Coordinates of C-alpha atoms and ligand atoms in Angstrom, one line a residue:
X1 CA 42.4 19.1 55.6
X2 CA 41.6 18.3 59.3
X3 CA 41.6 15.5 61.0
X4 CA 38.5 14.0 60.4
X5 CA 38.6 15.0 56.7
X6 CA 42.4 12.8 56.8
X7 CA 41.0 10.0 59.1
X8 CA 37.9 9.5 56.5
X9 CA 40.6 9.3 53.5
X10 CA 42.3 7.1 55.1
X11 CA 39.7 4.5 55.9
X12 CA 38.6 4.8 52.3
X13 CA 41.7 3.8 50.8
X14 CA 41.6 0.9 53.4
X15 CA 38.1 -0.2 52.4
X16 CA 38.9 -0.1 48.3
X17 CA 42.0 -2.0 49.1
X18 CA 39.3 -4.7 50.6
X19 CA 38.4 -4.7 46.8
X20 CA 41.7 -5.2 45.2
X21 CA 41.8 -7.9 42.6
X22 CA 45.3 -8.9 42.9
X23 CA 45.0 -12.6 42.2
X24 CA 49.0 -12.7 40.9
X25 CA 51.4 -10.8 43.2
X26 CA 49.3 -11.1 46.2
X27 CA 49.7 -7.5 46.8
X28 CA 46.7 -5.6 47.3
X29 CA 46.6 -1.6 47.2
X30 CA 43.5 0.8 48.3
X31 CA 43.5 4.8 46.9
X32 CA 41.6 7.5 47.9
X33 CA 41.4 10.4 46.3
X34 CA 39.9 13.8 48.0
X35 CA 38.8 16.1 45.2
X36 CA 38.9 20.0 45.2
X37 CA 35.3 19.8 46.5
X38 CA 35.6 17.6 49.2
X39 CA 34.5 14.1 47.6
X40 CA 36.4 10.9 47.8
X41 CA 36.8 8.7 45.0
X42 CA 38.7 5.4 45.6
X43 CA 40.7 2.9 43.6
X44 CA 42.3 -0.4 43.9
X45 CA 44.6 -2.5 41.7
X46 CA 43.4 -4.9 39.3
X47 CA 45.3 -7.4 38.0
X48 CA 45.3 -9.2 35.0
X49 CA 46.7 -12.8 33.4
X50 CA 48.9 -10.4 31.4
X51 CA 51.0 -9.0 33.7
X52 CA 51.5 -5.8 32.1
X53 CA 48.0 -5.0 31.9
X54 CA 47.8 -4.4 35.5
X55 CA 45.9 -1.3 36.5
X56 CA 47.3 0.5 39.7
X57 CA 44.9 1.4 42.1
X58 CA 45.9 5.4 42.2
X59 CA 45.3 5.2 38.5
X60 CA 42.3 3.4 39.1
X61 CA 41.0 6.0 41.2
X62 CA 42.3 9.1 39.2
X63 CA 40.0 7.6 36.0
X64 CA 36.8 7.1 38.3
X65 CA 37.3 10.6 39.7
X66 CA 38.1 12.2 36.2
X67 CA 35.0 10.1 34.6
X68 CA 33.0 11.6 37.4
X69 CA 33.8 15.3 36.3
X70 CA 36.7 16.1 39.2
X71 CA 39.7 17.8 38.0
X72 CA 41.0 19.2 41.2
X73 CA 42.8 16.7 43.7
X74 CA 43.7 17.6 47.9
X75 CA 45.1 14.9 48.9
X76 CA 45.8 11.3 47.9
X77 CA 45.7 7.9 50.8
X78 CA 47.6 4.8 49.5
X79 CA 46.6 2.0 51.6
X80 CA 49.0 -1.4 51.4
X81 CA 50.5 -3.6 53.6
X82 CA 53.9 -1.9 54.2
X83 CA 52.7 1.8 53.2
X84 CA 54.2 2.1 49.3
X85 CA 54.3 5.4 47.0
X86 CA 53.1 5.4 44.0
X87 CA 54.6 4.2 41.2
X88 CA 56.7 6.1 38.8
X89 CA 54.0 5.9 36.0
X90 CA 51.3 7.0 38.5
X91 CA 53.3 9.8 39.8
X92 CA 53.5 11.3 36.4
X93 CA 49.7 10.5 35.5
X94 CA 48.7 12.5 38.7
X95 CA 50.9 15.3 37.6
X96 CA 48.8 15.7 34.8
X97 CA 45.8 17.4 36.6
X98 CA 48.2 18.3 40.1
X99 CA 51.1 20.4 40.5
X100 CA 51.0 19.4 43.9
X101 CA 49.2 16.8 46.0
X102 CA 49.7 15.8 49.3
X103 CA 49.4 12.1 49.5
X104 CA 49.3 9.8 52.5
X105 CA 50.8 6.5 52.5
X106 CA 49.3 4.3 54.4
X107 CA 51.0 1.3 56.3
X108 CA 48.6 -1.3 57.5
X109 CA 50.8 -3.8 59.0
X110 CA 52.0 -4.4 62.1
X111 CA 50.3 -1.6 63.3
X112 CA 48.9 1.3 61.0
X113 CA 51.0 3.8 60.5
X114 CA 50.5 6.9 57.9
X115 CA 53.7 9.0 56.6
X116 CA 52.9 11.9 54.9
X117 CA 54.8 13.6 51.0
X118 CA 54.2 15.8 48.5
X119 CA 53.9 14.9 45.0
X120 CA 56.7 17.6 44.5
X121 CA 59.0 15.6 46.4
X122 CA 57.9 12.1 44.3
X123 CA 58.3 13.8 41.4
X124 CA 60.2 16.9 41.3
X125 CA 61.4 16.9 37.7
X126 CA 58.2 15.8 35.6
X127 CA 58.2 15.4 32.0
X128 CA 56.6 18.4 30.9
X129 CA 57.0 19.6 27.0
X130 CA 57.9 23.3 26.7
X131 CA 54.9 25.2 24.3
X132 CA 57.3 28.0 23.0
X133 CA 60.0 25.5 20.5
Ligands
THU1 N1 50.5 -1.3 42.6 C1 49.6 -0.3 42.8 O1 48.4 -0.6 42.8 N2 50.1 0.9 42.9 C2 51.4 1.3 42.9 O2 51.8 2.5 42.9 C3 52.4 0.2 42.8 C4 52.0 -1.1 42.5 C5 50.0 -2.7 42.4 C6 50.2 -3.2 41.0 C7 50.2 -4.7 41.3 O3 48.9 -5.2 41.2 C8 50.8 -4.9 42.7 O4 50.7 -3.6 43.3 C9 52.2 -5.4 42.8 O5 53.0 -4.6 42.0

């Protein structure tokens, strides 16, 4: 990826944070996801009265891109406030199509700031069912 490819992710995670519907905790998260053929799909989270219902925004973006027909991933930008990983669920939903992503998580405040890991390192012992028992 170079560095405009990276800088574009980035900002696109940025702008579908802009979108977040996160009317309950306040906390509003942008994904962007750069497919095997150079598109970017984004995502944000969307809350809902019932808490648990909440959608994630790197889930929200991994359905779009999926829905699309995309089932190759680069990279993944997580935009927030103070530059969160995914999730433990969404770690193990990206897993399903990536055995390895790089994903950028992106800090917005006080200054942006972007810290790059590996899916490997977020998830390095993912539930995976053995086919031969
Ligand atoms: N959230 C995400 O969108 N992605 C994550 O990986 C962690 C949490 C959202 C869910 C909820 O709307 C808000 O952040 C606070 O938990």
């Amino acid at each position: 990826m170079d560095s405009e490819t990276r800088e574009k992710l980035i900002a696109a995670a940025q702008q579908a944070r802009t979108r977040a519907y996160a009317v309950y905790s306040g906390f509003t998260v942008g994904a962007a996801l750069l497919t095997a053929d150079g598109a970017r799909i984004t995502g944000c989270n969307v809350e809902n009265v019932s808490l648990g219902l909440t959608q994630c925004a790197e889930r929200v973006a991994l359905g779009r891109a999926i829905a699309e027909g995309h089932r190759e991933f680069q990279a993944l930008a997580v935009a927030s406030s103070t530059g969160v990983a995914p999730c433990g669920a969404c770690r193990q939903v990206l897993a399903e199509f990536c055995d390895e992503l790089r994903v950028l998580l992106v800090q917005e405040k006080p200054i942006l700031h972007t810290r790059e890991v590996s899916l490997l390192a977020l998830l390095p012992d993912r539930f995976e069912p053995k086919t031969d028992s």
